[in-house]
Amino acid sequence: MRSDNARAGMQQAPARSLFNALGFTKEEMKKPMVGIVSSYNEIVPGHMNIDKIVEAVKLGVAEAGGVPVVFPAIAVCDGIAMGHVGMKYSLVTRDLIADSTECMALAHQFDALVMVPNCDKNVPGLLMAAARLDLPTVFVSGGPMLAGHVGGQKRSLSSMFEAVGSHAAGTMTEEEVENFVENVCPTCGSCSGMYTANSMNCLTEALGMGLRGNGTIPAVYSARIRLAKQAGYAVMDMFNKGITARQIMTKEAILNALTVDMALGCSTNSMLHLPAIAHEIGFDFDISFANPISEKTPNLCHLAPAGPTYMEDLNEAGGVWAVMKELADIGLLNTDCMTVTGKTVGENIANAANLNPEVIRTVDNPYSKTGGLAVLKGNLAPDGSVVKRSAVVAEMMVHEGPARVFDCEEDAIDAIKSGKIVADDVVVIRYEGPKGGPGMREMLNPTSAIAGMGLGSSVALITDGRFSGASRGASIGHVSPEAADGGPIAFVEEGDIISINIPEMKLDVKVSDEEMAARKAKWQPREAKVKTGYLARYKELVTSGAKGAVMKRPDELVK
C-alpha cells in the first residue's frame, strides 16, 4: 500500500504517533487509507449539502474495508461571483484545486481517492488532479438543484438573469423580478439547467469516472446518498483490482466525453476543461477536434437554457447512460473504455433505456444532425472560438453586423441596458481573456441583458472571455489569440462589419489584411491591470483559451 510510506516501519514511528493523535487504531493502520476530497462550504448552493454526501462516502469506504480520511477543496459560486471582480477568481481556482489536491494526496500518501465536487471549476480541477495522481479514484457530486417554478413554468438561474434584462427594458416590474428571486433556485444543488457544473458532472459519467446518475440525480433525492455509499464501495473495488484513474481517463475516453457533450448540448466551458484534463494525461487536445465530432453527432437534448427541460427531467428519462446508449447504437462511442465500475462503457450501458424521447431525442429524430458546440475560425479568430450552437436561434446562425467595441464587460452592460445596442449589432468585448482579464470572466450578465431586452434573435456577442453555461444566443467566446496577446480582436474598430457563419464555422471581420496589418503595427500592449497576488502569477503562466487556459509547463516558461 502506498500509505505504508507514511505509516510502516521504524522510520515512520513518529508519523504513527501522529496517526494515534488522529484517533487511528492499530487495525485501521493496516487498511488502505482513502482520501475523501470534500468541497463542502457554506457559500455555494451546490456545495451546502456535500457534508451529507461525504458522510455517506465514508460509510461506504469503511464498510468495504478502507479507512476514509476527509480533506477539503475550495469552490467558487459563479452566480454570486458574476458581474464584479469576483468573476476573475472563478476559472483560476481550477488550477488551485488541482494543485492543492495533488499536494494533500502525495504529502499524506493516500491509497485511493473519492472526489466530492459539484460546481463549475471544482469538477474539472479535481478531474485534473485525478489524472495527475493516477490513483484509484471515483467521483460523486453534490447533485443538481431542482427547477424552480414561476407563473406555472419551470425556471432556473438563467431566467433570473434574463429577468434583470427585462426589467431594464421596462417589460418587467420590480415586483415581478422579486418573484423570480424567490422561486428560481428552490433547493441546494448545482443550478438546474445544462450549465457548466451539470455539464461537467455529466461528462464525468461519460469519461467513466462517475457512477450512473452522478450527473443527474437531484441533490435533494435520497438516491444521491445511496450513490455516495456506492462510490465508497466502488473505490475500494478499484483499489483491490488495481484500477487507476489513467486507465480510465484515456484519449479515447476524452473523445467519448466530447461526443456526449455534443449530444447533451453542454456548456461552452467544456471546451476549456476537456483540453485541460487531456493536458494532464499528455493528450494534446485541439479544440478543432470538436468540429468533426460535432458533424457526425446528433444533438439529442435541449435542456435549459436551450430548451424547457431540466436536469431532473434528464434523470427521469434515463440520464447520461441513456444518451450514451443512443450514441453507442450508431457506433459513435468507444465502448471498450474502462470505467470506475470495473466494467467497460459497453457493459455499463448495455441495458440503459431512453424512457422519454421528448427529453432525450432518439438518434433518428434529433434536434439537429450536428452537435451542440462548434469551433469557429477566421481572420478574427485564427486559433478558434467556441459557440453553443444548440442554443442559437435559426435566424442568427448566419449574421453580419457592425461591431460595437468594448474593452471590458462593464462598459458593454451599460451600453446594452441603456438602449445603445440595436438589432443587427455585434457586441465585441475584449481584454477579458485568460491574460487580459486576467481570469477570463464569464459573460452571463451581457448575454442575459441582450435576451432580456428582446434582442436575442438579432444581436450577437463575441469575446475573448467566456460564457456561462446559462448563456444562450449567438454568444461566441474563447476568441483566440486574445486581445492581450495581440490577437486580431484587439484591432477591431467601431463599425467594422463582423461576419458570423456557424454552419460553415467561420468568424471574420470584413477588413483587408493590409488594414489589419497597419492596425497591428500601431497597437501597443496594455499595461497590466493586476500586478500582485494570485491573478498576477496566473497571468504570467496561463496559456490561450484555445489551449484550455492551462498553466504553462516548466519547459514552456523559457520560450
Coordinates of C-alpha atoms in Angstrom, one line a residue:
M1 CA 0.0 0.0 0.0
R2 CA 1.2 3.5 -0.8
S3 CA 0.1 4.6 2.6
D4 CA 2.8 2.3 4.1
N5 CA 5.3 5.0 3.1
A6 CA 3.8 7.2 5.8
R7 CA 2.9 4.6 8.4
A8 CA 5.0 1.5 8.3
G9 CA 8.5 0.7 9.8
M10 CA 10.7 2.2 12.4
Q11 CA 11.4 5.2 10.3
Q12 CA 7.7 6.2 10.3
A13 CA 7.2 5.7 14.1
P14 CA 6.9 9.5 14.6
A15 CA 4.2 9.6 11.9
R16 CA 2.4 6.7 13.6
S17 CA 2.3 8.7 16.8
L18 CA 0.6 11.5 14.8
F19 CA -1.9 9.0 13.4
N20 CA -2.6 8.0 17.1
A21 CA -3.3 11.6 17.7
L22 CA -5.9 11.4 14.9
G23 CA -7.6 8.5 16.7
F24 CA -6.4 5.8 14.3
T25 CA -6.5 2.3 15.7
K26 CA -3.9 -0.4 15.0
E27 CA -6.4 -2.2 12.9
E28 CA -7.0 0.9 10.8
M29 CA -3.3 1.4 10.3
K30 CA -3.2 -1.8 8.4
K31 CA -6.0 -0.9 6.0
P32 CA -6.0 1.2 2.8
M33 CA -6.2 4.9 3.5
V34 CA -8.8 6.6 1.2
G35 CA -8.8 10.4 0.9
I36 CA -12.3 11.9 0.6
V37 CA -11.9 15.3 -1.1
S38 CA -14.7 17.4 0.3
S39 CA -15.8 20.5 -1.5
Y40 CA -18.3 21.4 1.2
N41 CA -18.7 25.1 2.1
E42 CA -21.5 27.4 3.1
I43 CA -21.3 30.0 0.3
V44 CA -22.0 27.8 -2.8
P45 CA -25.6 26.4 -3.0
G46 CA -24.3 23.4 -4.9
H47 CA -21.9 22.6 -2.0
M48 CA -24.0 23.2 1.1
N49 CA -25.2 19.5 1.1
I50 CA -21.8 18.0 0.4
D51 CA -21.2 17.3 4.1
K52 CA -24.0 14.7 3.8
I53 CA -22.5 13.2 0.7
V54 CA -19.2 12.9 2.3
E55 CA -20.6 11.1 5.4
A56 CA -22.2 8.6 3.1
V57 CA -19.0 8.1 1.1
K58 CA -17.2 7.5 4.4
L59 CA -19.7 4.8 5.4
G60 CA -19.2 3.1 2.0
V61 CA -15.4 3.1 2.2
A62 CA -15.4 1.8 5.8
E63 CA -18.0 -0.9 5.0
A64 CA -15.8 -2.0 2.1
G65 CA -12.6 -2.3 4.2
G66 CA -10.9 1.1 3.8
V67 CA -10.2 4.0 6.2
P68 CA -11.8 7.2 5.0
V69 CA -10.0 10.5 5.7
V70 CA -11.5 13.8 4.7
F71 CA -9.7 16.8 3.4
P72 CA -11.0 20.0 1.7
A73 CA -11.1 21.6 -1.7
I74 CA -12.2 25.1 -2.4
A75 CA -15.0 26.2 -4.8
V76 CA -16.5 29.4 -6.1
C77 CA -20.2 30.1 -6.9
D78 CA -20.1 31.6 -10.3
G79 CA -23.6 33.1 -9.9
I80 CA -22.5 35.0 -6.8
A81 CA -19.2 36.0 -8.3
M82 CA -20.8 37.2 -11.5
G83 CA -20.7 40.8 -12.7
H84 CA -17.8 42.1 -10.5
V85 CA -14.2 41.5 -9.7
G86 CA -15.0 38.2 -8.1
M87 CA -15.6 36.5 -11.5
K88 CA -11.8 37.0 -12.2
Y89 CA -11.3 34.4 -9.4
S90 CA -13.5 31.7 -10.8
L91 CA -11.6 29.9 -13.7
V92 CA -8.3 30.4 -11.9
T93 CA -9.5 28.2 -9.0
R94 CA -9.5 25.2 -11.3
D95 CA -5.7 25.0 -11.2
L96 CA -5.5 25.9 -7.5
I97 CA -7.9 22.9 -6.8
A98 CA -5.8 20.6 -8.9
D99 CA -2.5 21.7 -7.3
S100 CA -3.8 21.7 -3.7
T101 CA -5.3 18.2 -4.1
E102 CA -2.1 16.9 -5.6
C103 CA -0.2 18.4 -2.6
M104 CA -2.5 16.8 0.0
A105 CA -2.7 13.4 -1.7
L106 CA 1.0 13.0 -2.1
A107 CA 2.1 14.6 1.2
H108 CA 0.0 12.1 3.1
Q109 CA 0.3 9.1 0.7
F110 CA -3.3 8.1 0.2
D111 CA -4.0 4.8 -1.4
A112 CA -7.2 5.9 -3.2
L113 CA -9.4 9.0 -3.5
V114 CA -13.1 9.8 -3.7
M115 CA -13.7 13.3 -5.2
V116 CA -16.8 15.1 -4.0
P117 CA -17.2 18.2 -6.1
N118 CA -20.2 19.9 -7.7
C119 CA -19.8 23.4 -9.2
D120 CA -18.1 24.8 -12.2
K121 CA -14.3 24.8 -11.8
N122 CA -14.4 22.4 -8.9
V123 CA -15.2 19.4 -11.0
P124 CA -12.6 19.8 -13.7
G125 CA -10.0 20.8 -11.2
L126 CA -10.5 17.5 -9.4
L127 CA -10.5 15.6 -12.7
M128 CA -7.2 17.2 -13.5
A129 CA -5.8 16.2 -10.1
A130 CA -7.2 12.6 -10.5
A131 CA -5.4 12.3 -13.9
R132 CA -2.2 13.7 -12.4
L133 CA -2.2 11.4 -9.3
D134 CA -3.3 8.2 -11.1
L135 CA -4.8 6.6 -8.0
P136 CA -8.0 4.5 -7.8
T137 CA -10.5 7.4 -7.9
V138 CA -14.3 7.8 -8.0
F139 CA -16.3 11.0 -8.4
V140 CA -19.6 11.6 -6.7
S141 CA -21.0 15.1 -7.0
G142 CA -23.4 17.0 -4.8
G143 CA -26.1 16.8 -7.5
P144 CA -28.2 19.3 -9.4
M145 CA -30.8 21.7 -8.0
L146 CA -34.5 21.1 -8.7
A147 CA -36.0 23.5 -11.2
G148 CA -37.9 26.5 -9.8
H149 CA -41.5 27.4 -10.7
V150 CA -42.6 30.9 -11.7
G151 CA -46.0 31.5 -13.3
G152 CA -46.7 27.8 -13.7
Q153 CA -43.5 27.3 -15.7
K154 CA -40.2 25.6 -14.7
R155 CA -37.4 28.2 -14.3
S156 CA -33.7 28.4 -13.3
L157 CA -30.9 30.8 -12.8
S158 CA -30.7 31.8 -16.4
S159 CA -34.3 33.0 -16.2
M160 CA -33.3 35.1 -13.2
F161 CA -30.5 36.9 -15.1
E162 CA -32.8 37.5 -18.1
A163 CA -35.5 38.9 -15.8
V164 CA -33.0 41.6 -14.8
G165 CA -32.6 42.5 -18.5
S166 CA -36.4 42.5 -18.9
H167 CA -36.6 45.0 -16.1
A168 CA -34.0 47.2 -17.8
A169 CA -36.1 47.1 -20.9
G170 CA -39.2 48.1 -19.0
T171 CA -41.1 44.9 -19.7
M172 CA -40.9 43.5 -16.1
T173 CA -41.7 45.2 -12.8
E174 CA -39.5 45.1 -9.7
E175 CA -42.2 43.0 -8.0
E176 CA -42.1 40.5 -10.9
V177 CA -38.3 40.3 -10.7
E178 CA -38.6 39.7 -6.9
N179 CA -41.0 36.8 -7.7
F180 CA -38.2 35.2 -9.7
V181 CA -35.7 35.9 -6.9
E182 CA -37.9 34.0 -4.5
N183 CA -38.6 31.0 -6.8
V184 CA -36.0 30.2 -9.4
C185 CA -33.5 28.5 -7.1
P186 CA -35.7 26.4 -4.7
T187 CA -33.2 23.8 -3.3
C188 CA -29.5 23.2 -2.8
G189 CA -27.5 21.8 -5.7
S190 CA -25.8 22.9 -8.9
C191 CA -28.2 25.2 -10.9
S192 CA -30.8 23.1 -12.7
G193 CA -30.0 23.7 -16.4
M194 CA -27.3 22.2 -18.6
Y195 CA -24.9 24.8 -17.3
T196 CA -21.2 24.2 -16.7
A197 CA -21.4 22.4 -13.3
N198 CA -24.0 19.9 -14.6
S199 CA -22.2 19.6 -18.0
M200 CA -19.0 18.6 -16.2
N201 CA -20.8 16.2 -13.8
C202 CA -22.5 14.5 -16.8
L203 CA -19.2 14.3 -18.6
T204 CA -17.6 12.7 -15.6
E205 CA -20.0 9.8 -16.3
A206 CA -19.1 9.8 -19.9
L207 CA -15.4 9.8 -19.0
G208 CA -16.0 6.7 -16.9
M209 CA -15.0 8.4 -13.6
G210 CA -18.5 8.7 -12.1
L211 CA -21.2 6.1 -11.3
R212 CA -24.6 6.1 -13.1
G213 CA -26.6 9.1 -12.1
N214 CA -23.7 11.1 -10.9
G215 CA -24.6 14.0 -13.2
T216 CA -28.4 13.9 -12.9
I217 CA -29.7 12.6 -9.6
P218 CA -31.1 15.7 -7.9
A219 CA -29.2 16.9 -4.8
V220 CA -32.2 16.5 -2.6
Y221 CA -33.0 12.9 -3.5
S222 CA -32.1 10.2 -1.2
A223 CA -30.8 8.3 -4.2
R224 CA -27.9 10.7 -4.1
I225 CA -27.0 9.5 -0.6
R226 CA -27.2 5.9 -1.8
L227 CA -24.9 6.8 -4.8
A228 CA -22.4 8.2 -2.4
K229 CA -22.2 5.0 -0.4
Q230 CA -21.8 3.1 -3.7
A231 CA -18.9 5.4 -4.6
G232 CA -17.2 4.3 -1.4
Y233 CA -17.8 0.6 -2.3
A234 CA -16.6 1.3 -5.9
V235 CA -13.3 2.9 -4.9
M236 CA -12.4 0.0 -2.7
D237 CA -13.2 -2.4 -5.5
M238 CA -10.9 -0.3 -7.8
F239 CA -8.2 -0.5 -5.2
N240 CA -8.5 -4.2 -4.9
K241 CA -8.4 -4.7 -8.7
G242 CA -5.6 -2.2 -9.2
I243 CA -7.7 0.1 -11.5
T244 CA -6.4 3.7 -11.5
A245 CA -7.6 7.0 -13.0
R246 CA -5.3 7.0 -16.0
Q247 CA -6.5 3.6 -17.0
I248 CA -10.0 5.2 -17.3
M249 CA -9.1 8.7 -18.5
T250 CA -7.6 7.9 -21.8
K251 CA -7.6 9.7 -25.1
E252 CA -10.5 7.5 -26.2
A253 CA -12.4 8.3 -23.0
I254 CA -11.9 12.1 -23.5
L255 CA -13.2 11.8 -27.1
N256 CA -16.2 9.8 -25.8
A257 CA -16.8 12.7 -23.4
L258 CA -16.6 15.2 -26.3
T259 CA -19.1 13.2 -28.2
V260 CA -21.6 13.0 -25.3
D261 CA -21.0 16.7 -24.8
M262 CA -22.3 17.3 -28.4
A263 CA -25.4 15.2 -27.8
L264 CA -26.3 16.8 -24.5
G265 CA -25.7 20.4 -25.6
C266 CA -23.2 21.1 -22.8
S267 CA -21.7 24.4 -21.8
T268 CA -19.0 26.0 -23.9
N269 CA -16.8 25.9 -20.8
S270 CA -16.3 22.2 -21.5
M271 CA -14.1 23.3 -24.3
L272 CA -11.8 24.8 -21.7
H273 CA -12.0 21.9 -19.3
L274 CA -11.7 18.9 -21.6
P275 CA -8.4 20.2 -23.1
A276 CA -7.1 20.8 -19.5
I277 CA -7.9 17.3 -18.5
A278 CA -6.4 16.0 -21.7
H279 CA -3.2 18.0 -20.9
E280 CA -2.8 16.1 -17.7
I281 CA -2.6 12.7 -19.5
G282 CA -0.3 14.1 -22.2
F283 CA -3.0 14.3 -24.9
D284 CA -2.7 17.4 -27.0
F285 CA -6.4 18.3 -27.4
D286 CA -7.0 20.8 -30.2
I287 CA -10.4 22.5 -29.8
S288 CA -10.9 21.9 -33.6
F289 CA -11.4 18.2 -32.7
A290 CA -14.9 19.4 -31.8
N291 CA -16.0 20.1 -35.4
P292 CA -15.6 16.6 -37.0
I293 CA -17.1 15.0 -33.9
S294 CA -20.0 17.6 -33.9
E295 CA -20.6 17.0 -37.7
K296 CA -21.4 13.3 -37.0
T297 CA -23.0 13.6 -33.6
P298 CA -26.7 14.4 -33.3
N299 CA -27.9 16.9 -30.7
L300 CA -30.4 14.9 -28.6
C301 CA -31.1 17.2 -25.7
H302 CA -32.3 20.8 -25.3
L303 CA -32.0 21.4 -21.6
A304 CA -32.2 24.9 -20.2
P305 CA -31.2 27.4 -21.4
A306 CA -31.6 25.9 -24.8
G307 CA -35.0 24.5 -24.1
P308 CA -37.7 23.9 -21.5
T309 CA -36.3 20.7 -19.8
Y310 CA -34.1 20.5 -16.7
M311 CA -31.7 18.1 -15.0
E312 CA -34.5 16.3 -13.1
D313 CA -36.2 15.6 -16.5
L314 CA -33.0 14.2 -17.9
N315 CA -32.6 12.0 -14.8
E316 CA -36.1 10.6 -15.1
A317 CA -35.6 10.0 -18.9
G318 CA -32.7 7.6 -18.2
G319 CA -29.8 10.0 -17.6
V320 CA -26.4 10.2 -19.2
W321 CA -26.2 6.4 -19.8
A322 CA -29.4 6.6 -21.9
V323 CA -27.9 9.3 -24.1
M324 CA -24.7 7.2 -24.4
K325 CA -26.7 4.1 -25.4
E326 CA -28.4 6.1 -28.2
L327 CA -24.9 7.2 -29.4
A328 CA -23.3 3.7 -29.0
D329 CA -26.1 2.1 -31.0
I330 CA -24.9 4.1 -34.1
G331 CA -21.2 3.5 -33.4
L332 CA -20.3 6.9 -32.1
L333 CA -18.7 5.8 -28.8
N334 CA -15.7 3.7 -27.9
T335 CA -17.4 1.1 -25.8
D336 CA -14.2 -0.7 -24.8
C337 CA -13.1 2.1 -22.4
M338 CA -12.7 1.1 -18.7
T339 CA -14.8 2.8 -16.0
V340 CA -15.0 3.1 -12.2
T341 CA -17.5 0.2 -12.1
G342 CA -14.7 -2.2 -13.2
K343 CA -16.7 -2.7 -16.4
T344 CA -16.4 -1.2 -19.8
V345 CA -18.6 1.5 -21.2
G346 CA -20.4 -1.1 -23.3
E347 CA -21.1 -3.4 -20.4
N348 CA -22.4 -0.4 -18.3
I349 CA -24.8 0.9 -20.9
A350 CA -26.0 -2.4 -22.3
N351 CA -29.4 -2.2 -20.6
A352 CA -29.8 1.5 -20.5
A353 CA -33.0 2.8 -21.9
N354 CA -34.4 6.1 -23.2
L355 CA -37.6 6.5 -21.1
N356 CA -38.7 9.8 -22.5
P357 CA -38.0 10.6 -26.2
E358 CA -39.3 14.1 -25.6
V359 CA -36.4 14.8 -23.2
I360 CA -33.8 12.6 -24.9
R361 CA -34.5 12.6 -28.6
T362 CA -33.7 9.4 -30.5
V363 CA -30.9 9.4 -33.0
D364 CA -33.4 9.3 -35.9
N365 CA -35.3 12.3 -34.5
P366 CA -32.6 14.7 -33.2
Y367 CA -32.9 18.4 -32.6
S368 CA -30.2 18.7 -35.2
K369 CA -28.0 16.3 -37.0
T370 CA -24.9 18.1 -35.7
G371 CA -23.7 18.5 -32.1
G372 CA -24.3 21.3 -29.6
L373 CA -20.9 23.1 -29.9
A374 CA -19.0 24.5 -32.8
V375 CA -15.5 25.9 -33.2
L376 CA -15.4 28.9 -35.5
K377 CA -12.2 30.2 -37.1
G378 CA -11.4 33.0 -39.5
N379 CA -9.4 36.2 -39.6
L380 CA -11.0 37.3 -36.3
A381 CA -10.2 34.0 -34.5
P382 CA -7.2 32.3 -36.2
D383 CA -6.8 29.8 -33.3
G384 CA -10.5 29.4 -32.9
S385 CA -13.6 30.4 -30.9
V386 CA -16.5 28.5 -29.4
V387 CA -20.2 28.8 -29.7
K388 CA -23.1 26.7 -28.2
R389 CA -24.9 26.4 -31.4
S390 CA -27.7 24.3 -29.9
A391 CA -28.7 27.5 -28.0
V392 CA -28.6 29.8 -31.1
V393 CA -31.9 30.7 -32.9
A394 CA -32.1 29.8 -36.6
E395 CA -32.0 33.4 -37.7
M396 CA -28.7 34.1 -36.0
M397 CA -26.8 31.1 -37.4
V398 CA -25.6 33.3 -40.2
H399 CA -25.3 37.0 -39.3
E400 CA -23.5 40.2 -40.3
G401 CA -23.5 43.4 -38.4
P402 CA -21.5 46.4 -37.2
A403 CA -19.0 45.9 -34.4
R404 CA -19.8 47.7 -31.1
V405 CA -16.5 47.5 -29.4
F406 CA -15.9 47.5 -25.6
D407 CA -12.7 46.9 -23.7
C408 CA -14.4 45.4 -20.6
E409 CA -17.7 43.7 -19.6
E410 CA -19.0 46.6 -17.5
D411 CA -19.0 49.1 -20.4
A412 CA -20.8 46.6 -22.6
I413 CA -23.5 46.0 -20.0
D414 CA -24.0 49.8 -19.5
A415 CA -24.5 50.2 -23.3
I416 CA -26.9 47.3 -23.6
K417 CA -29.1 48.4 -20.6
S418 CA -29.2 52.0 -21.7
G419 CA -30.6 51.0 -25.1
K420 CA -27.4 51.9 -27.2
I421 CA -27.3 48.4 -28.7
V422 CA -29.8 47.8 -31.5
A423 CA -30.8 45.0 -33.8
D424 CA -28.0 43.6 -36.1
D425 CA -25.2 44.9 -33.8
V426 CA -22.3 42.6 -32.9
V427 CA -21.1 43.4 -29.4
V428 CA -17.4 42.9 -29.1
I429 CA -16.0 42.5 -25.6
R430 CA -12.2 42.2 -25.4
Y431 CA -9.3 42.2 -22.9
E432 CA -11.3 39.7 -20.9
G433 CA -9.3 36.6 -21.9
P434 CA -7.1 34.4 -19.6
K435 CA -4.3 37.0 -19.6
G436 CA -6.3 40.1 -20.4
G437 CA -8.8 39.8 -17.6
P438 CA -6.9 38.3 -16.1
G439 CA -9.1 35.3 -15.3
M440 CA -11.4 35.0 -18.4
R441 CA -14.6 36.2 -16.8
E442 CA -18.0 34.6 -17.8
M443 CA -20.3 37.0 -19.7
L444 CA -23.7 35.9 -18.4
N445 CA -24.7 39.4 -17.5
P446 CA -24.4 40.9 -21.0
T447 CA -25.9 37.8 -22.8
S448 CA -28.8 37.8 -20.3
A449 CA -29.2 41.6 -20.8
I450 CA -29.4 41.1 -24.6
A451 CA -32.0 38.4 -24.2
G452 CA -34.0 40.3 -21.6
M453 CA -34.0 43.4 -23.8
G454 CA -35.6 41.3 -26.6
L455 CA -32.5 41.3 -28.8
G456 CA -31.6 37.6 -28.5
S457 CA -32.6 36.9 -32.1
S458 CA -30.9 40.0 -33.6
V459 CA -27.7 40.8 -31.7
A460 CA -24.6 38.7 -31.5
L461 CA -21.8 38.9 -28.9
I462 CA -18.2 37.9 -29.3
T463 CA -15.4 37.9 -26.7
D464 CA -12.0 36.6 -25.8
G465 CA -13.6 35.9 -22.4
R466 CA -16.0 33.1 -21.9
F467 CA -19.7 32.4 -21.4
S468 CA -21.7 30.8 -18.6
G469 CA -23.4 27.6 -19.5
A470 CA -26.6 29.6 -18.7
S471 CA -25.9 31.9 -21.7
R472 CA -27.9 31.5 -24.9
G473 CA -28.0 33.1 -28.3
A474 CA -25.2 33.9 -30.7
S475 CA -22.6 34.1 -28.0
I476 CA -19.1 33.3 -29.3
G477 CA -16.4 33.1 -26.7
H478 CA -12.8 32.0 -26.3
V479 CA -11.7 34.1 -29.3
S480 CA -8.0 33.3 -29.7
P481 CA -5.5 34.7 -29.8
E482 CA -6.9 37.1 -27.2
A483 CA -6.6 40.8 -27.3
A484 CA -3.9 41.0 -24.6
D485 CA -1.7 38.7 -26.8
G486 CA -2.2 41.0 -29.8
G487 CA -4.9 38.8 -31.4
P488 CA -7.0 40.3 -34.2
I489 CA -9.8 41.0 -31.8
A490 CA -7.6 43.8 -30.4
F491 CA -7.7 45.6 -33.8
V492 CA -11.4 45.6 -34.4
E493 CA -12.8 49.1 -34.6
E494 CA -16.3 50.5 -34.0
G495 CA -18.4 49.9 -37.1
D496 CA -16.3 47.2 -38.7
I497 CA -18.6 44.6 -40.2
I498 CA -18.4 41.2 -38.4
S499 CA -19.4 38.1 -40.3
I500 CA -20.6 35.0 -38.4
N501 CA -21.4 31.8 -40.2
I502 CA -21.9 29.0 -37.7
P503 CA -22.9 26.3 -40.3
E504 CA -19.6 27.0 -42.1
M505 CA -17.7 27.5 -38.8
K506 CA -16.4 30.9 -39.7
L507 CA -15.8 34.1 -37.8
D508 CA -14.4 37.1 -39.8
V509 CA -14.1 40.8 -39.7
K510 CA -14.6 42.4 -43.1
V511 CA -11.3 44.4 -43.1
S512 CA -8.5 43.8 -45.5
D513 CA -5.3 42.1 -44.5
E514 CA -3.4 45.2 -45.2
E515 CA -5.6 47.3 -43.0
M516 CA -5.4 44.8 -40.2
A517 CA -1.6 44.7 -40.5
A518 CA -1.5 48.5 -40.3
R519 CA -3.6 48.5 -37.2
K520 CA -1.4 45.8 -35.6
A521 CA 1.7 47.9 -36.3
K522 CA 0.2 50.8 -34.3
W523 CA -1.1 48.6 -31.4
Q524 CA 0.5 48.8 -28.0
P525 CA 0.1 46.1 -25.3
R526 CA -2.0 47.4 -22.4
E527 CA -0.4 47.9 -19.0
A528 CA -1.3 45.0 -16.7
K529 CA -4.4 45.8 -14.5
V530 CA -3.2 43.4 -11.8
K531 CA 0.3 43.4 -10.6
T532 CA 0.2 41.5 -7.3
G533 CA -1.4 38.4 -5.8
Y534 CA -2.5 35.2 -7.4
L535 CA -4.1 36.8 -10.5
A536 CA -0.7 38.4 -11.4
R537 CA 1.0 35.0 -11.2
Y538 CA -1.8 33.3 -13.1
K539 CA -1.5 35.9 -15.9
E540 CA 2.2 35.1 -16.4
L541 CA 1.6 31.3 -16.6
V542 CA -1.7 30.9 -18.3
T543 CA -2.0 29.8 -21.9
S544 CA -4.6 30.6 -24.6
G545 CA -8.3 29.8 -24.3
A546 CA -7.8 27.7 -27.4
K547 CA -5.5 25.5 -25.3
G548 CA -7.9 25.2 -22.4
A549 CA -6.3 28.1 -20.4
V550 CA -3.9 25.6 -18.9
M551 CA -0.8 26.6 -17.0
K552 CA 2.5 26.5 -18.8
R553 CA 4.8 23.6 -18.0
P554 CA 8.3 24.5 -16.8
D555 CA 9.8 23.6 -20.2
E556 CA 7.4 26.2 -21.8
L557 CA 8.4 29.0 -19.5
V558 CA 11.8 29.6 -21.1
K559 CA 10.3 30.0 -24.6

